[in-house]
mmCIF file of C-alpha atoms in Angstrom:
data_model
loop_
_atom_site.group_PDB
_atom_site.id
_atom_site.type_symbol
_atom_site.label_atom_id
_atom_site.label_comp_id
_atom_site.label_asym_id
_atom_site.label_seq_id
_atom_site.Cartn_x
_atom_site.Cartn_y
_atom_site.Cartn_z
ATOM 1 C CA MET F 1 93.448 28.907 39.361
ATOM 2 C CA LEU F 2 93.012 32.655 38.356
ATOM 3 C CA SER F 3 96.422 34.116 37.344
ATOM 4 C CA HIS F 4 97.451 37.628 38.005
ATOM 5 C CA ARG F 5 97.433 38.332 34.125
ATOM 6 C CA ALA F 6 93.983 36.732 33.565
ATOM 7 C CA ILE F 7 92.339 39.090 36.407
ATOM 8 C CA TRP F 8 93.688 42.376 34.606
ATOM 9 C CA ASP F 9 92.815 40.811 31.241
ATOM 10 C CA GLY F 10 89.353 40.372 32.421
ATOM 11 C CA ILE F 11 88.971 44.096 33.355
ATOM 12 C CA ASP F 12 90.403 44.999 30.008
ATOM 13 C CA GLY F 13 87.615 42.786 28.583
ATOM 14 C CA LEU F 14 85.019 44.422 30.398
ATOM 15 C CA ALA F 15 86.119 47.809 29.488
ATOM 16 C CA ARG F 16 86.394 46.753 25.646
ATOM 17 C CA ARG F 17 82.872 45.656 25.828
ATOM 18 C CA GLN F 18 81.551 48.357 27.535
ATOM 19 C CA GLY F 19 83.072 50.478 24.728
ATOM 20 C CA VAL F 20 85.212 52.788 27.230
ATOM 21 C CA SER F 21 88.851 52.938 28.646
ATOM 22 C CA VAL F 22 89.631 51.374 31.794
ATOM 23 C CA SER F 23 89.899 54.939 33.414
ATOM 24 C CA ALA F 24 86.372 55.475 32.518
ATOM 25 C CA LEU F 25 85.596 52.208 33.759
ATOM 26 C CA ALA F 26 86.942 53.050 36.950
ATOM 27 C CA LYS F 27 84.777 56.235 37.164
ATOM 28 C CA LEU F 28 81.741 54.718 36.301
ATOM 29 C CA ALA F 29 82.090 52.148 39.172
ATOM 30 C CA GLY F 30 83.014 55.077 41.757
ATOM 31 C CA LEU F 31 86.596 54.275 41.943
ATOM 32 C CA ASP F 32 89.609 56.349 41.017
ATOM 33 C CA ALA F 33 90.410 57.004 37.632
ATOM 34 C CA THR F 34 93.761 55.488 37.553
ATOM 35 C CA ALA F 35 92.697 52.328 39.600
ATOM 36 C CA PHE F 36 93.162 49.840 36.624
ATOM 37 C CA ASN F 37 95.879 51.630 34.876
ATOM 38 C CA VAL F 38 98.854 49.632 33.553
ATOM 39 C CA SER F 39 101.467 51.537 35.496
ATOM 40 C CA LYS F 40 99.140 50.168 38.806
ATOM 41 C CA ARG F 41 99.452 46.547 38.164
ATOM 42 C CA VAL F 42 103.177 46.083 38.603
ATOM 43 C CA SER F 43 105.144 47.788 41.484
ATOM 44 C CA LYS F 44 108.534 49.455 40.892
ATOM 45 C CA ASP F 45 110.187 46.427 42.527
ATOM 46 C CA GLY F 46 108.682 44.245 40.101
ATOM 47 C CA ARG F 47 105.835 42.812 42.483
ATOM 48 C CA GLU F 48 102.210 42.029 40.973
ATOM 49 C CA ARG F 49 99.829 44.204 42.279
ATOM 50 C CA TRP F 50 96.210 42.757 42.110
ATOM 51 C CA PRO F 51 92.898 44.594 42.137
ATOM 52 C CA SER F 52 90.770 44.346 45.287
ATOM 53 C CA THR F 53 87.822 42.213 45.249
ATOM 54 C CA GLU F 54 85.672 45.137 46.205
ATOM 55 C CA SER F 55 86.670 46.874 42.981
ATOM 56 C CA ILE F 56 85.916 44.032 40.728
ATOM 57 C CA ALA F 57 82.576 43.645 42.445
ATOM 58 C CA LYS F 58 81.871 47.305 42.179
ATOM 59 C CA ILE F 59 82.546 47.298 37.922
ATOM 60 C CA LEU F 60 80.295 44.451 37.633
ATOM 61 C CA GLU F 61 77.407 45.891 39.349
ATOM 62 C CA ALA F 62 78.214 49.248 37.287
ATOM 63 C CA THR F 63 78.043 47.356 34.132
ATOM 64 C CA ASN F 64 75.322 44.639 35.143
ATOM 65 C CA GLU F 65 78.026 42.003 34.427
ATOM 66 C CA SER F 66 77.693 38.532 36.031
ATOM 67 C CA PHE F 67 81.071 37.203 37.501
ATOM 68 C CA ASP F 68 80.251 34.553 35.012
ATOM 69 C CA SER F 69 80.684 36.641 32.206
ATOM 70 C CA PHE F 70 84.003 38.646 33.541
ATOM 71 C CA LEU F 71 85.557 35.449 33.900
ATOM 72 C CA SER F 72 84.923 34.058 30.489
ATOM 73 C CA GLY F 73 87.110 37.105 29.300
ATOM 74 C CA THR F 74 90.130 36.032 31.379
ATOM 75 C CA GLY F 75 90.718 32.706 29.638
ATOM 76 C CA ALA F 76 90.311 30.895 33.161
ATOM 77 C CA PHE F 77 86.510 30.486 33.050
ATOM 78 C CA LEU F 78 86.889 26.660 31.905
ATOM 79 C CA SER F 79 89.167 26.006 34.870
ATOM 80 C CA VAL F 80 87.175 27.760 37.421
ATOM 81 C CA HIS F 81 83.693 26.198 36.384
ATOM 82 C CA SER F 82 84.363 23.079 34.867
ATOM 83 C CA GLY F 83 87.590 21.968 36.950
ATOM 84 C CA PHE F 84 89.047 21.546 33.603
ATOM 85 C CA ALA F 85 92.772 22.305 32.857
ATOM 86 C CA GLU F 86 93.417 24.525 30.340
ATOM 87 C CA SER F 87 96.623 22.297 29.459
ATOM 88 C CA ASP F 88 94.417 19.529 28.219
ATOM 89 C CA LEU F 89 93.324 19.481 24.835
ATOM 90 C CA ARG F 90 90.758 17.386 22.886
ATOM 91 C CA ASN F 91 89.336 18.004 19.249
ATOM 92 C CA ILE F 92 85.934 19.476 18.884
ATOM 93 C CA PRO F 93 83.941 20.426 15.511
ATOM 94 C CA LEU F 94 85.420 23.380 13.756
ATOM 95 C CA LEU F 95 83.536 25.674 11.304
ATOM 96 C CA GLY F 96 84.303 29.318 9.557
ATOM 97 C CA LEU F 97 81.765 31.511 10.918
ATOM 98 C CA ALA F 98 81.077 32.591 7.383
ATOM 99 C CA GLN F 99 80.292 29.281 6.532
ATOM 100 C CA ALA F 100 78.091 28.574 9.100
ATOM 101 C CA GLY F 101 74.919 30.172 7.392
ATOM 102 C CA SER F 102 74.725 28.134 4.205
ATOM 103 C CA GLY F 103 72.726 25.372 5.930
ATOM 104 C CA GLY F 104 73.100 21.883 7.053
ATOM 105 C CA PHE F 105 75.661 22.377 9.874
ATOM 106 C CA PHE F 106 73.370 22.906 12.996
ATOM 107 C CA ASP F 107 70.018 21.410 14.068
ATOM 108 C CA SER F 108 67.276 23.288 15.165
ATOM 109 C CA ALA F 109 68.704 23.833 18.919
ATOM 110 C CA GLY F 110 72.154 25.082 17.740
ATOM 111 C CA PHE F 111 73.921 21.786 17.950
ATOM 112 C CA PRO F 112 76.490 20.576 15.443
ATOM 113 C CA VAL F 113 75.473 18.121 12.820
ATOM 114 C CA GLY F 114 76.217 16.973 9.261
ATOM 115 C CA HIS F 115 79.277 16.943 7.092
ATOM 116 C CA GLY F 116 81.543 19.730 6.145
ATOM 117 C CA TRP F 117 83.106 19.898 9.878
ATOM 118 C CA ASP F 118 86.855 20.407 10.201
ATOM 119 C CA GLU F 119 88.311 19.821 13.926
ATOM 120 C CA VAL F 120 90.543 21.591 16.205
ATOM 121 C CA ALA F 121 92.656 20.884 19.465
ATOM 122 C CA LEU F 122 91.299 23.269 22.024
ATOM 123 C CA PRO F 123 91.243 22.993 25.669
ATOM 124 C CA THR F 124 87.532 22.467 26.424
ATOM 125 C CA PRO F 125 85.357 20.767 28.812
ATOM 126 C CA ASP F 126 83.866 17.493 28.187
ATOM 127 C CA ASP F 127 80.836 18.555 26.843
ATOM 128 C CA ASN F 128 79.781 16.603 23.379
ATOM 129 C CA GLY F 129 77.518 19.765 22.373
ATOM 130 C CA ILE F 130 80.319 22.172 22.185
ATOM 131 C CA TYR F 131 81.964 23.250 19.113
ATOM 132 C CA ALA F 132 84.292 26.175 17.524
ATOM 133 C CA LEU F 133 83.672 28.829 15.126
ATOM 134 C CA GLU F 134 86.449 31.083 13.139
ATOM 135 C CA ILE F 135 85.705 34.654 13.341
ATOM 136 C CA SER F 136 85.276 36.486 10.054
ATOM 137 C CA GLY F 137 84.536 40.367 10.037
ATOM 138 C CA ASP F 138 85.515 43.173 12.203
ATOM 139 C CA SER F 139 82.223 43.749 14.090
ATOM 140 C CA MET F 140 83.441 42.571 17.514
ATOM 141 C CA GLU F 141 87.267 44.056 17.319
ATOM 142 C CA PRO F 142 89.295 44.348 19.364
ATOM 143 C CA LEU F 143 87.747 41.269 21.349
ATOM 144 C CA TYR F 144 87.756 39.132 18.645
ATOM 145 C CA ARG F 145 89.679 39.536 15.485
ATOM 146 C CA GLU F 146 89.772 37.707 12.103
ATOM 147 C CA GLY F 147 90.738 34.355 12.373
ATOM 148 C CA ASP F 148 90.120 34.057 16.297
ATOM 149 C CA ARG F 149 88.277 30.779 17.397
ATOM 150 C CA ILE F 150 85.489 30.943 19.890
ATOM 151 C CA VAL F 151 84.310 27.548 21.785
ATOM 152 C CA VAL F 152 80.354 27.965 21.492
ATOM 153 C CA SER F 153 78.151 25.783 24.164
ATOM 154 C CA PRO F 154 74.363 25.341 23.201
ATOM 155 C CA THR F 155 73.686 23.895 26.726
ATOM 156 C CA GLU F 156 74.698 26.837 28.682
ATOM 157 C CA GLN F 157 72.156 29.522 30.199
ATOM 158 C CA VAL F 158 72.229 32.848 28.305
ATOM 159 C CA ARG F 159 72.134 35.544 30.228
ATOM 160 C CA ARG F 160 72.243 39.713 29.407
ATOM 161 C CA GLY F 161 75.963 40.761 29.090
ATOM 162 C CA ASP F 162 76.940 37.234 27.485
ATOM 163 C CA ARG F 163 78.899 36.844 24.359
ATOM 164 C CA VAL F 164 76.715 34.739 22.161
ATOM 165 C CA VAL F 165 76.503 33.307 18.558
ATOM 166 C CA VAL F 166 72.990 33.985 17.278
ATOM 167 C CA LYS F 167 71.465 32.183 13.950
ATOM 168 C CA THR F 168 68.704 33.741 12.293
ATOM 169 C CA ARG F 169 65.893 31.846 10.343
ATOM 170 C CA ASP F 170 67.201 33.590 7.014
ATOM 171 C CA GLY F 171 70.734 31.744 7.798
ATOM 172 C CA GLU F 172 72.603 34.545 9.127
ATOM 173 C CA VAL F 173 75.028 33.458 11.754
ATOM 174 C CA MET F 174 76.761 36.519 14.106
ATOM 175 C CA ALA F 175 79.017 36.692 17.243
ATOM 176 C CA LYS F 176 77.814 39.517 19.249
ATOM 177 C CA ILE F 177 76.905 40.676 23.111
ATOM 178 C CA LEU F 178 73.287 39.838 24.252
ATOM 179 C CA ALA F 179 72.200 43.506 25.357
ATOM 180 C CA ARG F 180 68.657 42.740 26.098
ATOM 181 C CA GLN F 181 66.123 40.088 25.779
ATOM 182 C CA SER F 182 62.332 40.335 26.245
ATOM 183 C CA ALA F 183 59.777 37.567 25.351
ATOM 184 C CA LYS F 184 59.415 39.299 21.947
ATOM 185 C CA GLN F 185 62.851 40.702 20.913
ATOM 186 C CA ILE F 186 66.504 40.444 21.598
ATOM 187 C CA GLU F 187 68.800 43.442 21.345
ATOM 188 C CA LEU F 188 72.631 42.408 19.986
ATOM 189 C CA HIS F 189 75.704 44.891 20.184
ATOM 190 C CA SER F 190 79.016 44.642 18.359
ATOM 191 C CA ILE F 191 82.033 45.682 20.198
ATOM 192 C CA ASN F 192 83.099 47.718 17.411
ATOM 193 C CA PRO F 193 81.464 51.158 17.697
ATOM 194 C CA ALA F 194 81.411 51.201 13.630
ATOM 195 C CA TYR F 195 78.253 48.648 14.015
ATOM 196 C CA GLU F 196 74.932 49.865 15.087
ATOM 197 C CA PRO F 197 72.836 47.418 17.609
ATOM 198 C CA ARG F 198 70.863 44.882 15.883
ATOM 199 C CA ILE F 199 67.206 44.159 17.361
ATOM 200 C CA LEU F 200 65.529 41.088 16.257
ATOM 201 C CA ASP F 201 62.162 39.521 16.838
ATOM 202 C CA ILE F 202 62.538 36.285 18.457
ATOM 203 C CA VAL F 203 60.457 34.613 15.851
ATOM 204 C CA ASP F 204 63.037 35.500 13.722
ATOM 205 C CA VAL F 205 65.814 33.698 15.713
ATOM 206 C CA GLU F 206 66.594 30.220 15.137
ATOM 207 C CA TRP F 207 68.725 29.745 18.123
ATOM 208 C CA MET F 208 71.238 31.455 20.167
ATOM 209 C CA ALA F 209 74.220 29.904 21.893
ATOM 210 C CA ARG F 210 76.747 31.055 24.464
ATOM 211 C CA ILE F 211 80.265 31.760 23.947
ATOM 212 C CA ILE F 212 82.374 30.190 26.675
ATOM 213 C CA TRP F 213 86.203 30.402 25.657
ATOM 214 C CA ALA F 214 88.157 31.924 22.735
ATOM 215 C CA SER F 215 91.454 31.011 21.286
ATOM 216 C CA GLN F 216 93.411 34.257 20.260
#
């Protein structure tokens, strides 16, 4: 079930991924600039106010984001799409993002293999291919910060606008947003505006997997 906080967190997350304020996001979608302001989320008598489905549809259209991508930023993605309760936990493989490029931890399709993995208990779907990576660096701030854990699924279909983990044939492993994909190249964006977009030739990419959840 989507909670009031989860929906507003999803809107905040969408604005961060676009590198704009919630006011600018609203204007981009043709809405009143104050539509998503914090003051609009709870009435003076303490009642929760919800954004309309029309306003959510408009910001998704304006940013070319899918509803799946929007939900993945709310913390409710797993329960909505997998019938999974977030209160349930199971152990999955865990590795630091900085370690992931050293070799021997993944097969050619991006599934976890070999030794050296730790384990962490997280609310995850029953998918034996998923694993967790611990964020290092600041390229995805403020969405992901140093020490946050992201849950990655090599079996999920990846679309434009999705948050992904990419491993290059040179051994670099990075968490980014897939901004564009063609037959020959992919374009990856960071959240932190200090980082320039990365354009990689497909032949230089070993695998790309979708981020489906984050523990912060």
